[in-house]
Tab-separated table of C-alpha atoms and ligand atoms in Angstrom:
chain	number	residue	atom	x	y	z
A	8	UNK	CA	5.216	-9.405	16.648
A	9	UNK	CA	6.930	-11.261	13.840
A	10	UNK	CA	8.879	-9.770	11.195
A	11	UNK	CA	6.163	-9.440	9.534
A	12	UNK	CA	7.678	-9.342	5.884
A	13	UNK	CA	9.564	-12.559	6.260
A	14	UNK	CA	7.639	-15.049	8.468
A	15	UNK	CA	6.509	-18.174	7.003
A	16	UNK	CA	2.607	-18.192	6.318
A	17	UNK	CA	2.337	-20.369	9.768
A	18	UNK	CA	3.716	-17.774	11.536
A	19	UNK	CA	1.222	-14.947	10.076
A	20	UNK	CA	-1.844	-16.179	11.355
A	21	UNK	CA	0.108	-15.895	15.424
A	22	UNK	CA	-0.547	-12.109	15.185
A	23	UNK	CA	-3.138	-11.742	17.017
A	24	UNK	CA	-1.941	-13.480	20.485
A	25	UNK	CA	-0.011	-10.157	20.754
A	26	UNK	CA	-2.189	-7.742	18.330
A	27	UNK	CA	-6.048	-8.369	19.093
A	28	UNK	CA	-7.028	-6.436	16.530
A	29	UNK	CA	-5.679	-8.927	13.760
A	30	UNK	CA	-7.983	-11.685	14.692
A	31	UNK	CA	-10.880	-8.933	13.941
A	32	UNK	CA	-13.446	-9.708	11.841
A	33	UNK	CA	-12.862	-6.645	9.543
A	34	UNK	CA	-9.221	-7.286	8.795
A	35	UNK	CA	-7.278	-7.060	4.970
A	36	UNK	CA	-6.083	-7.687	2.704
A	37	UNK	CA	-9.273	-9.053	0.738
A	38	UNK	CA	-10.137	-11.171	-2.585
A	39	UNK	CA	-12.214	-8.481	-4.526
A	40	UNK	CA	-15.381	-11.233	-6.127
A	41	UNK	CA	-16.462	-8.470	-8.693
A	42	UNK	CA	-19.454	-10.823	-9.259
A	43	UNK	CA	-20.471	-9.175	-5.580
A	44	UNK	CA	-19.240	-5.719	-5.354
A	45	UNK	CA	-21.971	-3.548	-5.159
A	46	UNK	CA	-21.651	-0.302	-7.460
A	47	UNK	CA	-22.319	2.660	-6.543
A	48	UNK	CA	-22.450	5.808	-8.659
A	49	UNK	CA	-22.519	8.266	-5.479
A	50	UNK	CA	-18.659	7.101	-4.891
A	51	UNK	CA	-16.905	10.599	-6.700
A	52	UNK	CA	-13.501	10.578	-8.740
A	53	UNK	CA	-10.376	10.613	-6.020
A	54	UNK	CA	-9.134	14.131	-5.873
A	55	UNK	CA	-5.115	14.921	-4.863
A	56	UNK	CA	-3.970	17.787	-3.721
A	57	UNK	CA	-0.079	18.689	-3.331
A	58	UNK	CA	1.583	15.761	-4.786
A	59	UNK	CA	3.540	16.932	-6.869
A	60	UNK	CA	6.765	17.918	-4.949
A	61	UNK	CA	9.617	20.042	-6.528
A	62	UNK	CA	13.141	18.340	-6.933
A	63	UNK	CA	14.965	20.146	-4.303
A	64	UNK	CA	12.448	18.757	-1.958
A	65	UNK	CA	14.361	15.833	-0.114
A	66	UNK	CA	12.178	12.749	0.553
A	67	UNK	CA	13.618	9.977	3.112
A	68	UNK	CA	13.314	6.204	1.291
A	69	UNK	CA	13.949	3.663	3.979
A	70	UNK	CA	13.912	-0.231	3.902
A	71	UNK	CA	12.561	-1.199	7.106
A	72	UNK	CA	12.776	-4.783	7.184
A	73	UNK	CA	9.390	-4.886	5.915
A	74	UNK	CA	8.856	-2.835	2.442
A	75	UNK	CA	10.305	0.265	1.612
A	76	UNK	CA	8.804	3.728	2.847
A	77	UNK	CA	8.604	6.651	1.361
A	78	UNK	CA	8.442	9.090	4.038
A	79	UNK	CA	5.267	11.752	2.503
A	80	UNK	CA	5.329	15.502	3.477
A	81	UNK	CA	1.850	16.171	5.130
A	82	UNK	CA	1.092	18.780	2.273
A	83	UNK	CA	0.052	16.029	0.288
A	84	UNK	CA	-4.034	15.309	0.649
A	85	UNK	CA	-6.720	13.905	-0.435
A	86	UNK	CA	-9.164	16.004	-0.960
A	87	UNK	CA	-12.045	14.475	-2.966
A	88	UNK	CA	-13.716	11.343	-3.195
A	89	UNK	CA	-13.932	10.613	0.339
A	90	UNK	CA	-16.594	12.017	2.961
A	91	UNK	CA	-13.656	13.914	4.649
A	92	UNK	CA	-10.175	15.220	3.714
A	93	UNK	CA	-6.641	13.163	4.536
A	94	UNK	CA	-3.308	14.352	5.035
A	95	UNK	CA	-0.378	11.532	3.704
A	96	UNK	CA	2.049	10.054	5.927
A	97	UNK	CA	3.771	7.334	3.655
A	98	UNK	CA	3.961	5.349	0.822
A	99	UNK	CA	5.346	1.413	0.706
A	100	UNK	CA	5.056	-1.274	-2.173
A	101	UNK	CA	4.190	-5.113	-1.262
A	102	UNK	CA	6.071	-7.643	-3.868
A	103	UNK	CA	6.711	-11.356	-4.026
A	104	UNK	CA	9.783	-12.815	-5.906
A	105	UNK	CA	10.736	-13.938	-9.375
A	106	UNK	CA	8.482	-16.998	-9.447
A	107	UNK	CA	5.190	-15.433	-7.226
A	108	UNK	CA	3.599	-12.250	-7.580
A	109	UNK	CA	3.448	-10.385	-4.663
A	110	UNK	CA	0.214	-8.035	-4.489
A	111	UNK	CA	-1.923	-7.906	-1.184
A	112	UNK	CA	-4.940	-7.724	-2.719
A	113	UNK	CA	-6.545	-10.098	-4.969
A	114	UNK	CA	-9.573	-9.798	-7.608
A	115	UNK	CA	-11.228	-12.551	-8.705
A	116	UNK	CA	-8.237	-15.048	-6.996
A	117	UNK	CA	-6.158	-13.239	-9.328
A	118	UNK	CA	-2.482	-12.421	-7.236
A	119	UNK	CA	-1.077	-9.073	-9.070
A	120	UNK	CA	2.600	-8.622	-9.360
A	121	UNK	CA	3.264	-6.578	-6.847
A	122	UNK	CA	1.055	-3.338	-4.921
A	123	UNK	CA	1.387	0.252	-3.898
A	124	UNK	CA	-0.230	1.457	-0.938
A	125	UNK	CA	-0.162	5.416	-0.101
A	126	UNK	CA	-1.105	6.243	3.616
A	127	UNK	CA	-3.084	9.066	4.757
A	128	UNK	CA	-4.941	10.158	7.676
A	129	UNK	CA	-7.830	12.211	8.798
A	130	UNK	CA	-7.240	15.992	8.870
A	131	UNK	CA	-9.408	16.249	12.139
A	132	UNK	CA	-7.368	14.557	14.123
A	133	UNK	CA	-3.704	16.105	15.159
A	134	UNK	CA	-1.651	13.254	14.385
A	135	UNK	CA	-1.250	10.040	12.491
A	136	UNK	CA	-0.728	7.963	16.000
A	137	UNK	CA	-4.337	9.564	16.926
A	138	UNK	CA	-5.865	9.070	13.994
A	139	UNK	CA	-4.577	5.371	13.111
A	140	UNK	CA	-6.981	4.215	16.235
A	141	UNK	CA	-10.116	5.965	15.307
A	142	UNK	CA	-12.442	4.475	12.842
A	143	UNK	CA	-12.469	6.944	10.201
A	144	UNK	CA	-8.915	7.500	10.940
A	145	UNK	CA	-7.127	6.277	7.773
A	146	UNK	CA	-7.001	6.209	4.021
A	147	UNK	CA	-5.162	3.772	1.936
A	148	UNK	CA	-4.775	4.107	-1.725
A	149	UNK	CA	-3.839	0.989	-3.431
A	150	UNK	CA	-3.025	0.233	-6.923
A	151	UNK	CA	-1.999	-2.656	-8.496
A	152	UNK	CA	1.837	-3.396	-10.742
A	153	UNK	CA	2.075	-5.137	-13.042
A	154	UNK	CA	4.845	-6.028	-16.024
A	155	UNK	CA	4.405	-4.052	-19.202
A	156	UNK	CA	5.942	-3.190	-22.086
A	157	UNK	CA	8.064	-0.205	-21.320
A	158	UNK	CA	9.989	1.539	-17.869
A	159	UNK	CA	7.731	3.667	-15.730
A	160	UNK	CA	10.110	6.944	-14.853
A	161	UNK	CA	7.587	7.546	-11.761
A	162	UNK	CA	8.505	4.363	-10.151
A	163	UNK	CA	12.375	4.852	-11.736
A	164	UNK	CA	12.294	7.806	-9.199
A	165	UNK	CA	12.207	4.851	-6.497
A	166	UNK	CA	13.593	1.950	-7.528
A	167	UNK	CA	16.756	3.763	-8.635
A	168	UNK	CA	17.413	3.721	-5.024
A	169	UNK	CA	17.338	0.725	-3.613
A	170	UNK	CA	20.504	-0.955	-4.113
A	171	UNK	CA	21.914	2.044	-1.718
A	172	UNK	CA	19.416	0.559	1.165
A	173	UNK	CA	19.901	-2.820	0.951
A	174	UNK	CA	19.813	-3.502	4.495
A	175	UNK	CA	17.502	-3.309	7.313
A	176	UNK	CA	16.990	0.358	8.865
A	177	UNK	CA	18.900	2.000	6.092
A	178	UNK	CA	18.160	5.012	4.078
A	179	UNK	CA	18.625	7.364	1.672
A	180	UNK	CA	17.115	11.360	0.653
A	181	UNK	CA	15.501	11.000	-3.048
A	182	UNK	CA	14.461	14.343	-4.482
A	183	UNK	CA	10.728	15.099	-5.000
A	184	UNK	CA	8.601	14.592	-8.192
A	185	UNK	CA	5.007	14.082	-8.735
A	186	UNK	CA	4.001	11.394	-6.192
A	187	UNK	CA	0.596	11.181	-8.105
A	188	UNK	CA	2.335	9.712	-10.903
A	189	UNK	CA	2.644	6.593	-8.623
A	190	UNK	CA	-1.270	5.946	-9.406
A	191	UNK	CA	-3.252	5.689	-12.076
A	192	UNK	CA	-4.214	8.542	-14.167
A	193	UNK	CA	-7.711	7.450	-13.743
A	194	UNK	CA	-8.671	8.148	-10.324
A	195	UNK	CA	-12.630	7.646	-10.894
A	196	UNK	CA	-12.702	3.753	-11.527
A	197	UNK	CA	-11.529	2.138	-8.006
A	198	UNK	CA	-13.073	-0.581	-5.099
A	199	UNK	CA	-13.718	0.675	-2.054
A	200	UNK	CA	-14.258	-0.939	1.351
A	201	UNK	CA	-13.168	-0.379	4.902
A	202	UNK	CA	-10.509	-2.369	6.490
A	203	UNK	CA	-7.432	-2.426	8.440
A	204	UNK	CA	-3.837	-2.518	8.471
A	205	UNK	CA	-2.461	-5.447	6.874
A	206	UNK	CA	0.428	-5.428	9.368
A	207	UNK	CA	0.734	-4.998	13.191
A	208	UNK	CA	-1.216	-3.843	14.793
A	209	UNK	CA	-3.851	-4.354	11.853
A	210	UNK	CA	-6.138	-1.323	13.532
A	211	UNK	CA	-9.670	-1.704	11.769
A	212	UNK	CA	-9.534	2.010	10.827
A	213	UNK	CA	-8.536	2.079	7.274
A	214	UNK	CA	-10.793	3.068	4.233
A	215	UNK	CA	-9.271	1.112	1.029
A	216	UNK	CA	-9.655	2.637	-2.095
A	217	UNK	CA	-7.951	-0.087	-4.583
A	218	UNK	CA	-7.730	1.217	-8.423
A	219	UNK	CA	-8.977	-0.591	-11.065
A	220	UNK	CA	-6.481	0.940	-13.212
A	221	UNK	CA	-3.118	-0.914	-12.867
A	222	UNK	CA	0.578	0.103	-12.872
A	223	UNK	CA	3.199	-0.888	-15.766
A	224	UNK	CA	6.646	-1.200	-14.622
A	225	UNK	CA	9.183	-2.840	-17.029
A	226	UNK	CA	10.470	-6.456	-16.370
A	227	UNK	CA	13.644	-4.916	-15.013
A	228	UNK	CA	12.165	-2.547	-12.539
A	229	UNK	CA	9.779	-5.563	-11.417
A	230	UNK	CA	13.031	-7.531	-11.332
A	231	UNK	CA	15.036	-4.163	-8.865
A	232	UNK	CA	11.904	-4.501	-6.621
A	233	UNK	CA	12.306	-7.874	-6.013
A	234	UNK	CA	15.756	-8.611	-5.441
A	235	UNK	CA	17.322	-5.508	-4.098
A	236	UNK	CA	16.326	-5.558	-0.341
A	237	UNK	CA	17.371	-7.426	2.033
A	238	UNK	CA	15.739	-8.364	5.702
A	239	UNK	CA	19.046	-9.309	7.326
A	240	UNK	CA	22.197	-10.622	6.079
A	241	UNK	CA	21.471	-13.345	4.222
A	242	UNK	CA	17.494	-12.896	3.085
A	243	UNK	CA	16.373	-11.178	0.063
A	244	UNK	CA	12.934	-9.378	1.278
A	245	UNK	CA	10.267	-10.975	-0.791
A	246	UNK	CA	6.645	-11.966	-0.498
A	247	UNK	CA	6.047	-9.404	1.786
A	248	UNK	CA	2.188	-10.032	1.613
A	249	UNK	CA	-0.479	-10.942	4.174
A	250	UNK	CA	-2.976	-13.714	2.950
A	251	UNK	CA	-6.655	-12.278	2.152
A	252	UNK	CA	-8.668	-12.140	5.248
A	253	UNK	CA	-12.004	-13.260	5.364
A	254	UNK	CA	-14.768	-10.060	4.518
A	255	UNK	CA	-17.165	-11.303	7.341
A	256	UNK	CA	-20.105	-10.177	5.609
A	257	UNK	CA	-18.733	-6.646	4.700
A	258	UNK	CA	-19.677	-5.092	1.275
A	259	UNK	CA	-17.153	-3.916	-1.725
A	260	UNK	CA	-18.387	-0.814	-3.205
A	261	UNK	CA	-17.664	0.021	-6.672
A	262	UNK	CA	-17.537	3.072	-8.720
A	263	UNK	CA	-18.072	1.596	-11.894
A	264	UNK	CA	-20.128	-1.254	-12.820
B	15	ETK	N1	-0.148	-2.217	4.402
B	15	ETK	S1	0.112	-1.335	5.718
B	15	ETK	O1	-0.141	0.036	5.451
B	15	ETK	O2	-0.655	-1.870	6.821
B	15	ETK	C1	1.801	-1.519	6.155
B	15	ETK	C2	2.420	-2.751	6.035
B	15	ETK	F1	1.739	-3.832	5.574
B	15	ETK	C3	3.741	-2.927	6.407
B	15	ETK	F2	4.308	-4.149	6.318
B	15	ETK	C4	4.481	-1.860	6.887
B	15	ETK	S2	6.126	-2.095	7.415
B	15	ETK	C5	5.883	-3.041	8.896
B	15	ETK	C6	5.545	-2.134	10.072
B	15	ETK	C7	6.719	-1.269	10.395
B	15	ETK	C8	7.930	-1.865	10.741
B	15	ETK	C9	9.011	-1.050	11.039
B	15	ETK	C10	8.908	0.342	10.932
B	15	ETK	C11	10.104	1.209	11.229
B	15	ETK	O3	11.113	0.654	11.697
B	15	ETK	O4	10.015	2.436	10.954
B	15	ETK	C12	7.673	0.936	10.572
B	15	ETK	C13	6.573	0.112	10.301
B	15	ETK	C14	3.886	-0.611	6.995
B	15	ETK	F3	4.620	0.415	7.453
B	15	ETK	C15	2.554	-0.422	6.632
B	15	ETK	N2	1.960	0.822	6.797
B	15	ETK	C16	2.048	1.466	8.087
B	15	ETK	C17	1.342	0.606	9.139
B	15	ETK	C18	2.153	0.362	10.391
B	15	ETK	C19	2.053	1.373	11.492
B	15	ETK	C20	1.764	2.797	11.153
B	15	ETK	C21	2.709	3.468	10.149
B	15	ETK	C22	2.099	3.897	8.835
B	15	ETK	C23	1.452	2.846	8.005
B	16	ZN	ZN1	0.718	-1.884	2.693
């Protein structure tokens, strides 16, 4: 497929002539209407396990030409709020540039800054690859960025980083520190419907959680995200979201009304 972080919009919606699965009719991102999410007080507070990692753990950050990955130790799980426990795999932030915000996501039509996702998958299934094509495979958690007042030292622990992987397929070891401090500290207010990958090949296997809670970073970190990686040479990688994809009659729970 295209490079999938840097296409023009035209190019985006080609996908599925070589992915199937991303002309599906249960594809994201999404526009979150909170006029028609449906709450639901049976949806119980997201519970983490194991994520918070010692500094002499060594984590590999990588710019892949899409986002930059943070490589997650399988010790890190989710272990309450959904039906069945996941194991993490990765974590990668979606942004758009100095002008346009960059979030996958909307709510209401509102575009946030810029979004985390952290990927997990299903501890019943052996591996990620086996898991990412099963329907209760995966588990995203999302959570939105957004400028505030002051710097964030979880997201410092990244973003001091990036100017050593610029380019495309580099990357460096960070030391560990408490991953959960990537999300919000309330984990009992969130969206949640089920989805796909908002890349190739866009499997319809992902459960979203998306917080309601959002993420301050300072102007400058918000400024290092945006203008430190590059996709090859001579492009800065920005606006590396897909457009919202139609829900096709699915429903948006919430755990909160
Ligand atoms: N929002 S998301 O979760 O769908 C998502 C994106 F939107 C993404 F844009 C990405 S990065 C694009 C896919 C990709 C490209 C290169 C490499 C590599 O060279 O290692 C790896 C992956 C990206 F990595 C992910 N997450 C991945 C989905 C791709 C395949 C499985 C790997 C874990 C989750
Ligand atoms: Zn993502």
């Amino acid at each position: 497929g295209e490079n999938a972080s840097h296409s023009p919009e035209k190019d985006r919606e080609h996908w599925d002539s070589d992915y199937p699965d991303c002309g599906g009719t249960m594809q994201s991102p999404i526009n979150i209407d909170t006029a028609r999410t449906i709450f639901s007080p049976d949806l119980r507070p997201i519970q983490l396990s194991g994520y918070s990692l010692p500094a002499n753990e060594r984590l590999v950050l990588k710019n892949n030409g899409h986002t930059v990955v943070l490589e997650l130790p399988e010790s890190l799980a989710i272990t309450g709020g959904y039906a069945q426990q996941y194991r993490a795999a990765q974590l990668h932030l979606h942004w758009g540039s100095w002008l346009e915000p960059g979030s996958e996501h909307t709510v209401n039509g509102r575009r946030f800054a810029a979004e985390i996702h952290v990927v997990h998958y299903n501890t019943k299934y052996d591996s990620f690859n086996e898991a990412m094509v099963r329907p209760d495979g995966l588990a995203v958690l999302g959570a939105f960025l957004e400028v505030g007042p002051s710097e964030n030292p979880y997201y410092h622990e990244i973003l001091e980083h990036l100017h050593k992987i610029q380019g495309v397929g580099q990357e460096v070891l960070v030391p560990g520190f408490n991953i959960a401090g990537l999300l919000p500290a309330n984990l009992k207010l969130y969206f949640h419907y089920n989805g796909s990958l908002t890349t190739p090949p866009c499997y319809q296997t992902v459960k979203w959680t998306i917080f309601n809670q959002t993420m301050l970073l300072s102007h400058d970190q918000m400024s290092l995200l945006v203008r430190s990686l590059r996709t090859d040479d001579s492009d800065l990688l920005q606006n590396n979201f897909r457009p919202v994809q139609n829900l096709h009659g699915r429903q948006v729970l919430a755990s909160f009304q």
